[in-house]
mmCIF file of C-alpha atoms and ligand atoms in Angstrom:
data_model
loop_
_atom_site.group_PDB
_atom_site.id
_atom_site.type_symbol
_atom_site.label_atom_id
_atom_site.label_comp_id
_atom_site.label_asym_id
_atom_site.label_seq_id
_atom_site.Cartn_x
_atom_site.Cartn_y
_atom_site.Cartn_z
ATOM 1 C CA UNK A 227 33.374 46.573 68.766
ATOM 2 C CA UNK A 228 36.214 49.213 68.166
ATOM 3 C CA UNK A 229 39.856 47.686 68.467
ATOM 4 C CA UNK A 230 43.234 49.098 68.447
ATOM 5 C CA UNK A 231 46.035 47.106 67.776
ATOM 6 C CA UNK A 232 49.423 48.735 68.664
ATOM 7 C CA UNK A 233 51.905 47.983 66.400
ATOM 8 C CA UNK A 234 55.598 48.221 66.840
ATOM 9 C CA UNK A 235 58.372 48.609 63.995
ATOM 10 C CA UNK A 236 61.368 46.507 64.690
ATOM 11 C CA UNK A 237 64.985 45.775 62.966
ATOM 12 C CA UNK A 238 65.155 41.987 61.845
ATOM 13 C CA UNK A 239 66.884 40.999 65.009
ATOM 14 C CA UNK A 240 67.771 37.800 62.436
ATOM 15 C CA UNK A 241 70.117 39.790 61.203
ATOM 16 C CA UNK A 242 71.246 42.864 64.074
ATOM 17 C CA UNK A 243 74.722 42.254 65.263
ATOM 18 C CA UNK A 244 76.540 44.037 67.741
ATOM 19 C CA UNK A 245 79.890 46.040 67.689
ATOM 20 C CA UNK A 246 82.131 44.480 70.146
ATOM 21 C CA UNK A 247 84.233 47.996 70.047
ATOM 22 C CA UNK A 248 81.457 50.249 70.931
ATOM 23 C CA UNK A 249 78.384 47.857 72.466
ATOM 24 C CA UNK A 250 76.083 49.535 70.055
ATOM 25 C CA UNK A 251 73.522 47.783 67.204
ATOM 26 C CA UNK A 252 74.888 47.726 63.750
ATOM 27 C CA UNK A 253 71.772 48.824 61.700
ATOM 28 C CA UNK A 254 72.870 49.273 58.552
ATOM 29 C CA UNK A 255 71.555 47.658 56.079
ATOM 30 C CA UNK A 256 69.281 46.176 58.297
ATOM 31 C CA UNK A 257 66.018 45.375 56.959
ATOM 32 C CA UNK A 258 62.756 46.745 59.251
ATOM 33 C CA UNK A 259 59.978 44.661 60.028
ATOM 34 C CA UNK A 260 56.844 44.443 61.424
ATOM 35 C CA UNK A 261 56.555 43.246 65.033
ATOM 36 C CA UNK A 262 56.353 39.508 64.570
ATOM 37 C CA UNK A 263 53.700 39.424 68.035
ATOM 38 C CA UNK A 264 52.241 42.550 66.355
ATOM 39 C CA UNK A 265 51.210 40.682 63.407
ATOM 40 C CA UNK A 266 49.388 38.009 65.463
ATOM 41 C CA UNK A 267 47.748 41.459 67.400
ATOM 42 C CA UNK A 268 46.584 42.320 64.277
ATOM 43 C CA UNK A 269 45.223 39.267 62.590
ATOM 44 C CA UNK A 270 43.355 38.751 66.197
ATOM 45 C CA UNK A 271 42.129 41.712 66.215
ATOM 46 C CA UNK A 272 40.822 41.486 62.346
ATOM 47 C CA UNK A 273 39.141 38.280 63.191
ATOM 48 C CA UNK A 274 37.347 39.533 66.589
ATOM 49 C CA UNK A 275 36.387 42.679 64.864
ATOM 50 C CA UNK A 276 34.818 40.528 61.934
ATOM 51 C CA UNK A 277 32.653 38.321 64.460
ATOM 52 C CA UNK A 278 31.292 41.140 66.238
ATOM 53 C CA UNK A 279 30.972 43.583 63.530
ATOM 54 C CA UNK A 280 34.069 45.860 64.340
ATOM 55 C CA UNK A 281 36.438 47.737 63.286
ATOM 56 C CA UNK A 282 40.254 47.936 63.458
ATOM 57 C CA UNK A 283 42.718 50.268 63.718
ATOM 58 C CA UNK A 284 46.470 49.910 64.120
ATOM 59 C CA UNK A 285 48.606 52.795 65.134
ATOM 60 C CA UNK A 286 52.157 53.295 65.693
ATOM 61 C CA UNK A 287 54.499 55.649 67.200
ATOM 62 C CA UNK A 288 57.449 56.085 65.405
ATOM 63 C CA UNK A 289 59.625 57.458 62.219
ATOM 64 C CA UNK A 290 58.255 58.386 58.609
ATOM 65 C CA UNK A 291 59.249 54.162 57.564
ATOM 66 C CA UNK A 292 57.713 52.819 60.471
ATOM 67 C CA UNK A 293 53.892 53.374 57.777
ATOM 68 C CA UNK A 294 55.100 50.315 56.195
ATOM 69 C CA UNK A 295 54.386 48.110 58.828
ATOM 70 C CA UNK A 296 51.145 49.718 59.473
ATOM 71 C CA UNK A 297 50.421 49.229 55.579
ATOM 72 C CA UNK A 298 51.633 45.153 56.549
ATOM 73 C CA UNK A 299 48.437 45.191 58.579
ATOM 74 C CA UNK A 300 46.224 47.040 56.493
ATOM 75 C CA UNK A 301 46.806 43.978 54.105
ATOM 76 C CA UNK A 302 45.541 41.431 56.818
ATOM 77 C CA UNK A 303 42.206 43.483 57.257
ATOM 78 C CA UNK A 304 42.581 46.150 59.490
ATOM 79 C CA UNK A 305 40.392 49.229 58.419
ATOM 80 C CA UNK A 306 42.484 51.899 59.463
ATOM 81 C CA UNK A 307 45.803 53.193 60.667
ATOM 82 C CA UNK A 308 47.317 56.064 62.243
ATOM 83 C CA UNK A 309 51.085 57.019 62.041
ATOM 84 C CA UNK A 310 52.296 59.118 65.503
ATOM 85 C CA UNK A 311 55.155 60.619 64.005
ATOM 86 C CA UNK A 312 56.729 63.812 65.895
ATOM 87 C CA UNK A 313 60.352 64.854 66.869
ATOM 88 C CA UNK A 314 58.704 65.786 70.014
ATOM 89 C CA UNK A 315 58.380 61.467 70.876
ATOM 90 C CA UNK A 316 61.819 61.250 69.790
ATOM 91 C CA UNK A 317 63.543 59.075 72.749
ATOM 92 C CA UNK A 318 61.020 57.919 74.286
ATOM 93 C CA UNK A 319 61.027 55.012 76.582
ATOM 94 C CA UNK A 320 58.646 52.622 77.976
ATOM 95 C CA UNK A 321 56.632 55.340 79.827
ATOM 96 C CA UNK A 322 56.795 57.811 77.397
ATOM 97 C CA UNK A 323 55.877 55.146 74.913
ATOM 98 C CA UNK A 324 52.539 54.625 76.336
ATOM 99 C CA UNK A 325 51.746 57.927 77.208
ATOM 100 C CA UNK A 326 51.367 58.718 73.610
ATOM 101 C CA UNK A 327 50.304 55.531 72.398
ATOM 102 C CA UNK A 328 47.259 55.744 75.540
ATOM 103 C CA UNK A 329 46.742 59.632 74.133
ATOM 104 C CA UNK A 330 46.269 58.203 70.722
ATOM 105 C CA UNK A 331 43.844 55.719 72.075
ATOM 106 C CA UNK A 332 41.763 58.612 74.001
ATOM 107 C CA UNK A 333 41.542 60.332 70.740
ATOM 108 C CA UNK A 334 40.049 57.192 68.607
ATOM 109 C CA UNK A 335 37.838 56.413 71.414
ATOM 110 C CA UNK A 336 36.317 60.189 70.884
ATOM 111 C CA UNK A 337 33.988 59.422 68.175
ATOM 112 C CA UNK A 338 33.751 55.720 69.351
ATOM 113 C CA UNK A 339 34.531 54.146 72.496
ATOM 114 C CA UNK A 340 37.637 51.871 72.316
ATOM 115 C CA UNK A 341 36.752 48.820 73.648
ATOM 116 C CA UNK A 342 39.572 46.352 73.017
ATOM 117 C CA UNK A 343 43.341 47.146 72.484
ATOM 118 C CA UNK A 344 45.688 44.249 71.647
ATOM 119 C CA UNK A 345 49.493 44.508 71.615
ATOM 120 C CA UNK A 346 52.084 41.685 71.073
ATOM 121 C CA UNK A 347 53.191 40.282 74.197
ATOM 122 C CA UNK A 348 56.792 41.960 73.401
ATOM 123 C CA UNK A 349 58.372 43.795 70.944
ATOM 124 C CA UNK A 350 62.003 41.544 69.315
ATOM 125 C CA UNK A 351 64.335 44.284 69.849
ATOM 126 C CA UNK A 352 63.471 46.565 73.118
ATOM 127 C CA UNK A 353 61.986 43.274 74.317
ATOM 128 C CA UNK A 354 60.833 44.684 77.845
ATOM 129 C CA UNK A 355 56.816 43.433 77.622
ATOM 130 C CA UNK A 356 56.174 47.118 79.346
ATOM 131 C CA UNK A 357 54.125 49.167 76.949
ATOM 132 C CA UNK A 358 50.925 47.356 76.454
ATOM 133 C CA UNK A 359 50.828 47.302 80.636
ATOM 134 C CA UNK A 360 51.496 50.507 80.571
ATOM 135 C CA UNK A 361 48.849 51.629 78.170
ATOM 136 C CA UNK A 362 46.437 49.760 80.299
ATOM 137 C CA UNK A 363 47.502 51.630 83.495
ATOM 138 C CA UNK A 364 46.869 54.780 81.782
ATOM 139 C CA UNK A 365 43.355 53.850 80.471
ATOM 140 C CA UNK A 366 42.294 52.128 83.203
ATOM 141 C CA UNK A 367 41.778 49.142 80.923
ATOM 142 C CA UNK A 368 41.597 45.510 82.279
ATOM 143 C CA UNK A 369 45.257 44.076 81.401
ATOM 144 C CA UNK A 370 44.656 40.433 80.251
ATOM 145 C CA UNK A 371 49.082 39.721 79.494
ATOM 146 C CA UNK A 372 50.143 36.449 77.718
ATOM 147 C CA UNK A 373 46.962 35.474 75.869
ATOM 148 C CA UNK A 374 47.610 32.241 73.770
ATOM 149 C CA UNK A 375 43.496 31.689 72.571
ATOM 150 C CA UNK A 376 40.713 33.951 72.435
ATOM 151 C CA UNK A 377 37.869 31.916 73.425
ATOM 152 C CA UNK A 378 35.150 34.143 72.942
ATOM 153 C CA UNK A 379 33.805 37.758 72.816
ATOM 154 C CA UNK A 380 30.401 38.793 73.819
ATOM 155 C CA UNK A 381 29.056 42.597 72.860
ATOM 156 C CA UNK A 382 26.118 42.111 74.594
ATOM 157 C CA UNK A 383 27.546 40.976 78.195
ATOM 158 C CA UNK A 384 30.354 43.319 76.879
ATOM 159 C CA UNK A 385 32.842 40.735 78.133
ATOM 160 C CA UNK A 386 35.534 38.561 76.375
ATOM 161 C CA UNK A 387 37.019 35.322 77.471
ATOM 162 C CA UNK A 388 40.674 34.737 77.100
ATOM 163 C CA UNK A 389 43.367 31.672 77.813
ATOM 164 C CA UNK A 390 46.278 32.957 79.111
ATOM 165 C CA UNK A 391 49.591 30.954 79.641
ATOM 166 C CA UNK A 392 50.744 30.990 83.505
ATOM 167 C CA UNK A 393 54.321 29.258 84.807
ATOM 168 C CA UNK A 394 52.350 26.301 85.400
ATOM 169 C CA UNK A 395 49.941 25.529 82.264
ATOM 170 C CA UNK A 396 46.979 28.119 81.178
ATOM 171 C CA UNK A 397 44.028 29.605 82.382
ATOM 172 C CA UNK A 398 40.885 30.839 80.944
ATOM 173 C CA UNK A 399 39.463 34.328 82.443
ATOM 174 C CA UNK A 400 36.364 36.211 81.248
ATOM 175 C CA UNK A 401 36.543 39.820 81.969
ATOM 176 C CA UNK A 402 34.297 43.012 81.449
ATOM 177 C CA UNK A 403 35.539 45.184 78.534
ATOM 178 C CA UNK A 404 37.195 47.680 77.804
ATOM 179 C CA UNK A 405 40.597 45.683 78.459
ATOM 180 C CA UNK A 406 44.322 45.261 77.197
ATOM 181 C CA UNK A 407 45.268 41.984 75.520
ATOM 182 C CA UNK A 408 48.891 41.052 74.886
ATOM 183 C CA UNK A 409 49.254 37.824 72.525
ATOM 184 C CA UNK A 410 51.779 35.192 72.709
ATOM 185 C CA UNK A 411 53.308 34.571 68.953
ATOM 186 C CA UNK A 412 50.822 31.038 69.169
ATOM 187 C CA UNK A 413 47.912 33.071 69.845
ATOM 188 C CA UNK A 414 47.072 32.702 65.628
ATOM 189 C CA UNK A 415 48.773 32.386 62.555
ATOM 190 C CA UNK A 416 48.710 35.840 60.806
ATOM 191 C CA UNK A 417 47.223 34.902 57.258
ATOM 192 C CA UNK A 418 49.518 35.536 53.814
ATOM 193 C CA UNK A 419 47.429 38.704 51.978
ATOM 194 C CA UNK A 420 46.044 37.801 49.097
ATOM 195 C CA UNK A 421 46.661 40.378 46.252
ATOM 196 C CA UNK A 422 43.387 42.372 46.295
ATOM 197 C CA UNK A 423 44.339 42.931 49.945
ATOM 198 C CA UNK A 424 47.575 44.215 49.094
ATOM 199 C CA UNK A 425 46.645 46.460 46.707
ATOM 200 C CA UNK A 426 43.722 48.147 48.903
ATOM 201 C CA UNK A 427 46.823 47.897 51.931
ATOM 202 C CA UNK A 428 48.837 50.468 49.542
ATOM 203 C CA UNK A 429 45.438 52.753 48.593
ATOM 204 C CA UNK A 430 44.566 53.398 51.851
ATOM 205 C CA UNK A 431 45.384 57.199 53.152
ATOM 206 C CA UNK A 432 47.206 56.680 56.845
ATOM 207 C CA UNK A 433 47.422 60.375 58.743
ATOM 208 C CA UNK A 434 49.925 61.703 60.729
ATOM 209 C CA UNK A 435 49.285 62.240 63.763
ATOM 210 C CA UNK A 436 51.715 64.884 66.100
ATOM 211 C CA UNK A 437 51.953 65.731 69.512
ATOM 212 C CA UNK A 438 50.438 68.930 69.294
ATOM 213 C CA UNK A 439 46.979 66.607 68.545
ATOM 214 C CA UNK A 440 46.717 64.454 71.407
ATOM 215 C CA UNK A 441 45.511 65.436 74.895
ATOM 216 C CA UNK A 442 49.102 64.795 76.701
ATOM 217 C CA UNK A 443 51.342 67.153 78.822
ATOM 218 C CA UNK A 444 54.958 67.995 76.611
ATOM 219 C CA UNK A 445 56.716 66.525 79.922
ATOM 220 C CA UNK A 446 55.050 63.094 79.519
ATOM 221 C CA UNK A 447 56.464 61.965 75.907
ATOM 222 C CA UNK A 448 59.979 61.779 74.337
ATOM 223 C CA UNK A 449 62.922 62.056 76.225
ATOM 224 C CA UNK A 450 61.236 64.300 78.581
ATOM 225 C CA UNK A 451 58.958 62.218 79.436
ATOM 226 C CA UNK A 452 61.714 59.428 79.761
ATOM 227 C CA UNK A 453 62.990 58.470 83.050
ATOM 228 C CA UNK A 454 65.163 55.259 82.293
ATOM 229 C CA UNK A 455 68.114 55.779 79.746
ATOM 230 C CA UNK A 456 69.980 52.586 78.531
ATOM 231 C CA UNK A 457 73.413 53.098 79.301
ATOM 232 C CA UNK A 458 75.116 50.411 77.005
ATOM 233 C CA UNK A 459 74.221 46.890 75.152
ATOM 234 C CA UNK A 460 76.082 44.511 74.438
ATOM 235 C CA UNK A 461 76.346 40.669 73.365
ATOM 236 C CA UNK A 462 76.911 37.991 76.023
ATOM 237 C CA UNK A 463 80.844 36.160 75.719
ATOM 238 C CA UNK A 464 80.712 33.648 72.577
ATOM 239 C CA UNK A 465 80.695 30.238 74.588
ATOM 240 C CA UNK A 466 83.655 28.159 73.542
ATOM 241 C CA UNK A 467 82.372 23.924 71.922
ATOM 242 C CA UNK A 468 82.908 21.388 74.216
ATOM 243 C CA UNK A 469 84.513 18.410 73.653
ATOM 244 C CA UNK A 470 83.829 16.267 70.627
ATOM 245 C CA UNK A 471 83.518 12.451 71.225
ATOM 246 C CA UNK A 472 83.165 10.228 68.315
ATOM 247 C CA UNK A 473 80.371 7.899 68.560
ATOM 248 C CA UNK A 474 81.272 5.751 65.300
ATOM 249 C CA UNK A 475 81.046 2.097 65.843
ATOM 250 C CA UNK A 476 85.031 1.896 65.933
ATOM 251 C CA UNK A 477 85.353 5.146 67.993
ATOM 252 C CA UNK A 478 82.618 4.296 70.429
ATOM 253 C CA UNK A 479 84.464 2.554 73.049
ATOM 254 C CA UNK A 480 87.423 4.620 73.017
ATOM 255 C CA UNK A 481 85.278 7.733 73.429
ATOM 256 C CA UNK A 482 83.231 6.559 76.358
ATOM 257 C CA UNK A 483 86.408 6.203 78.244
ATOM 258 C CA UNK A 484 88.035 9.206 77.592
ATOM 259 C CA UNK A 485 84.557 10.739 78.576
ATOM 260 C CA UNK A 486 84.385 9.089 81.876
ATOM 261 C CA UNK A 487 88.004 9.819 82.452
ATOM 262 C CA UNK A 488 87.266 13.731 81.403
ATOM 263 C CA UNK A 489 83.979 13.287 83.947
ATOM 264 C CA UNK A 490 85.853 12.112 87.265
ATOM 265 C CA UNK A 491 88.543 14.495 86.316
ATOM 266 C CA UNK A 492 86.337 17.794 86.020
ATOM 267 C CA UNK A 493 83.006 16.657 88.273
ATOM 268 C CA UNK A 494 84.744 14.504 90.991
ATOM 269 C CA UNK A 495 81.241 13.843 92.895
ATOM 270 C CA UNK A 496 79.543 12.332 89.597
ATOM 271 C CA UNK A 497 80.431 8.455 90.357
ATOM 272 C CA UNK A 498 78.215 9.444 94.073
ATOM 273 C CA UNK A 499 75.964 11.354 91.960
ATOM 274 C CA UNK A 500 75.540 8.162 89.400
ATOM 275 C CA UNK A 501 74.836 5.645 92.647
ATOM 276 C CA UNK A 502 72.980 8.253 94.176
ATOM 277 C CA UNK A 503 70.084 8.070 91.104
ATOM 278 C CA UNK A 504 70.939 11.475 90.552
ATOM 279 C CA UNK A 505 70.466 12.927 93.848
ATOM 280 C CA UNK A 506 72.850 15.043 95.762
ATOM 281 C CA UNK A 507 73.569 14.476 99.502
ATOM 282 C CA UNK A 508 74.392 18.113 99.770
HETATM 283 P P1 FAD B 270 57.514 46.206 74.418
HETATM 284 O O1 FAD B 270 57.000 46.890 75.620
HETATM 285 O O2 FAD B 270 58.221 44.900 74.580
HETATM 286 O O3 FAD B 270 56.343 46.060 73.331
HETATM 287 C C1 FAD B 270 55.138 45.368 73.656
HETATM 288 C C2 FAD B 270 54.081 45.765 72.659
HETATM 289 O O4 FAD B 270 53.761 47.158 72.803
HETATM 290 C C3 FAD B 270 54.462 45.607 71.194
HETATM 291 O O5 FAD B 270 54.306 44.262 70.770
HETATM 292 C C4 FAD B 270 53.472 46.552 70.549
HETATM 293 O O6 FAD B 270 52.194 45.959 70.493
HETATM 294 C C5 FAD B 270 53.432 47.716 71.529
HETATM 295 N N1 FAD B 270 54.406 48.747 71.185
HETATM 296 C C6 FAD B 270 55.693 48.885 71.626
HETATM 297 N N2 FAD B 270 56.249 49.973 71.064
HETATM 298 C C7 FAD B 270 55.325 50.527 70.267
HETATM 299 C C8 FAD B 270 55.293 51.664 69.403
HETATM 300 N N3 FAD B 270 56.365 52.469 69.249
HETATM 301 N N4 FAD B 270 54.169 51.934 68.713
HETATM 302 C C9 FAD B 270 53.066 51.146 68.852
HETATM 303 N N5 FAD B 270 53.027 50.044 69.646
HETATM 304 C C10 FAD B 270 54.147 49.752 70.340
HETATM 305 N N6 FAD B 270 63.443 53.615 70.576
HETATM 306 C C11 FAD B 270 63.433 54.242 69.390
HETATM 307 O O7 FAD B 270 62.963 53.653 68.400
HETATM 308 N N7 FAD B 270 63.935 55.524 69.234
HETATM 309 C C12 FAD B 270 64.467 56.202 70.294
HETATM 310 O O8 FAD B 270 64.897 57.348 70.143
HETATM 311 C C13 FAD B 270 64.492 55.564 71.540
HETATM 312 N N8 FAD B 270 65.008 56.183 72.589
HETATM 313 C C14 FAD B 270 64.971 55.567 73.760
HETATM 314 C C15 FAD B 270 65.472 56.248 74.829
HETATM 315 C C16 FAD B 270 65.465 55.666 76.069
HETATM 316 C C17 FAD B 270 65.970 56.467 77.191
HETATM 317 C C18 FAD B 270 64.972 54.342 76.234
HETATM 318 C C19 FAD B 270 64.994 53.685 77.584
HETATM 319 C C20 FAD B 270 64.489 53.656 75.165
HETATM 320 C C21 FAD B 270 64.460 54.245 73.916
HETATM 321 N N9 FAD B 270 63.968 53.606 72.830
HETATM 322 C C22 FAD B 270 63.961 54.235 71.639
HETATM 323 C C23 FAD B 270 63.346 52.300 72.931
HETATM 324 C C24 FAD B 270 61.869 52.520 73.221
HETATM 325 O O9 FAD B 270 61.666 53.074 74.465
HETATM 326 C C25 FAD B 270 61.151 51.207 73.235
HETATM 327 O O10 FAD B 270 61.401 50.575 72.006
HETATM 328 C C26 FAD B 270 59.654 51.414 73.349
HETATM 329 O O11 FAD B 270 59.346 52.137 74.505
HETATM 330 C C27 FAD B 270 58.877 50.126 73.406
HETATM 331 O O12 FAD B 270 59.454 49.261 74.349
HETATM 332 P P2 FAD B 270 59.821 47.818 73.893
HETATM 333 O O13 FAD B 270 60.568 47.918 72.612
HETATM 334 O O14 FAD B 270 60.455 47.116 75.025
HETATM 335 O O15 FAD B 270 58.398 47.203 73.559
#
């Protein structure tokens, strides 16, 4: 089976803050990361491709750095990677995003049919969930979103059978290939590399790839392609503490009242509330 795995690099959104002045992300010395989702795509996708005889490769749209976070998943198996690195995908948004990254795909699947692509379920900092949908739209690839267990693949029914989390629990769906997964971060544990793995990781040759080599209009990628435009970020208001109540043996009873007094004074209809086992006449 031949699998992509989209892979995004990300700031550490551990450490991103924002400038209350301007609403912008501080990035300096902000370390970059791999994808945390994207490393569960990728150890998925290294384990399905080793059951049915596959191979992997992980691409990425995105600057000169962004081939160290391909090389991250070269060390957890992945055969091969492909850097799509171009001034022309410079601000790109969702669409644009997966209008090169479906291009890309359409070029792999030249020599051999693509039949799986996984991305994570989101990516930490844009966060939108949009671009593995999108990818799918574009491909006409089965979109199989929030996938917590891959239950089983099967080359010659050329199906695979996914559990997916829903609102209410989970479901398991079997569907024809070629599809889309997106993983949840539960989906597997990526594995730690062990040291021959890094070192082969750091061998392998990844290629550029520009715009100029993909089958996709100018108009479709970067900012042209790029309908949306975020117009400003920003942190939500710092919540202020509530009140502290000490709950030490001598402090106990003393507390409790001044919480019930606090209570009746700021949420008048709790002692109805109380008798009412919690439900509201309202
Ligand atoms: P999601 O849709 O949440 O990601 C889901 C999954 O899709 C990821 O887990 C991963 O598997 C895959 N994926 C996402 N992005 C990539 C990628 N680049 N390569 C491979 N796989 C991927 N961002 C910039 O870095 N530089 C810019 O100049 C820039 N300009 C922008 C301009 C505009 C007008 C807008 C709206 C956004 C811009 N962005 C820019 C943000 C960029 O559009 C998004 O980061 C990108 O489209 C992916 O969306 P997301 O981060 O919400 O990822």
């Amino acid at each position: 089976m031949n699998i992509v795995c989209c892979i995004k690099q990300v700031p550490d959104t551990a450490q991103v803050r924002i400038d209350p002045e301007t609403n912008t992300l501080m990035r300096a010395g902000v370390e970059s990361i791999c994808n945390p989702y994207d490393l569960v795509a990728a150890e998925c996708a290294v384990k399905i491709a080793h059951e049915s005889k596959g191979r992997v490769t992980v691409i990425t749209m995105g600057i000169p750095q962004a081939e160290s976070a391909l090389r991250e998943c070269l060390a957890l198996g992945a055969d091969d990677a492909v850097l799509l690195s171009d001034r022309a995908f410079a601000g790109a948004d969702t669409l644009a995003t997966s209008a090169a990254l479906s291009a890309a795909i359409s070029r792999i699947s030249e020599s051999d049919p693509v039949s799986l692509v996984i991305c994570g379920k989101q990516a930490v900092d844009g966060d939108t969930a949009q671009t593995g949908p999108g990818i799918a739209s574009r491909l006409g690839y089965t979109l199989l979103t929030n996938v917590i267990s891959i239950e089983k693949t099967d080359s010659s029914k050329n199906t695979m059978t996914v559990r997916r989390e829903t609102g209410a629990g989970s479901e398991i769906i079997e569907s024809k290939l070629p599809a889309l997964i997106t993983v949840e971060l539960n989906c597997v544990e990526p594995h730690y590399p062990s040291l021959p793995e890094l070192v082969a990781s750091v061998r392998k040759e990844i290629p550029v790839w520009t715009a100029e080599m993909l089958n996709v209009a100018p108009g479709k990628i970067g900012l042209k392609g790029s309908p949306t435009s975020v117009k400003t970020i920003f942190a939500p208001p710092q919540r202020k503490g509530g009140p502290v109540f000490d709950c030490s043996e001598s402090g106990a009873a003393e507390s409790v009242r001044s919480l019930l007094k606090k209570l009746l004074k700021d949420e008048p209809g709790i002692v109805e509330l109380a008798a009412n086992g919690g439900k509201s006449n309202a």
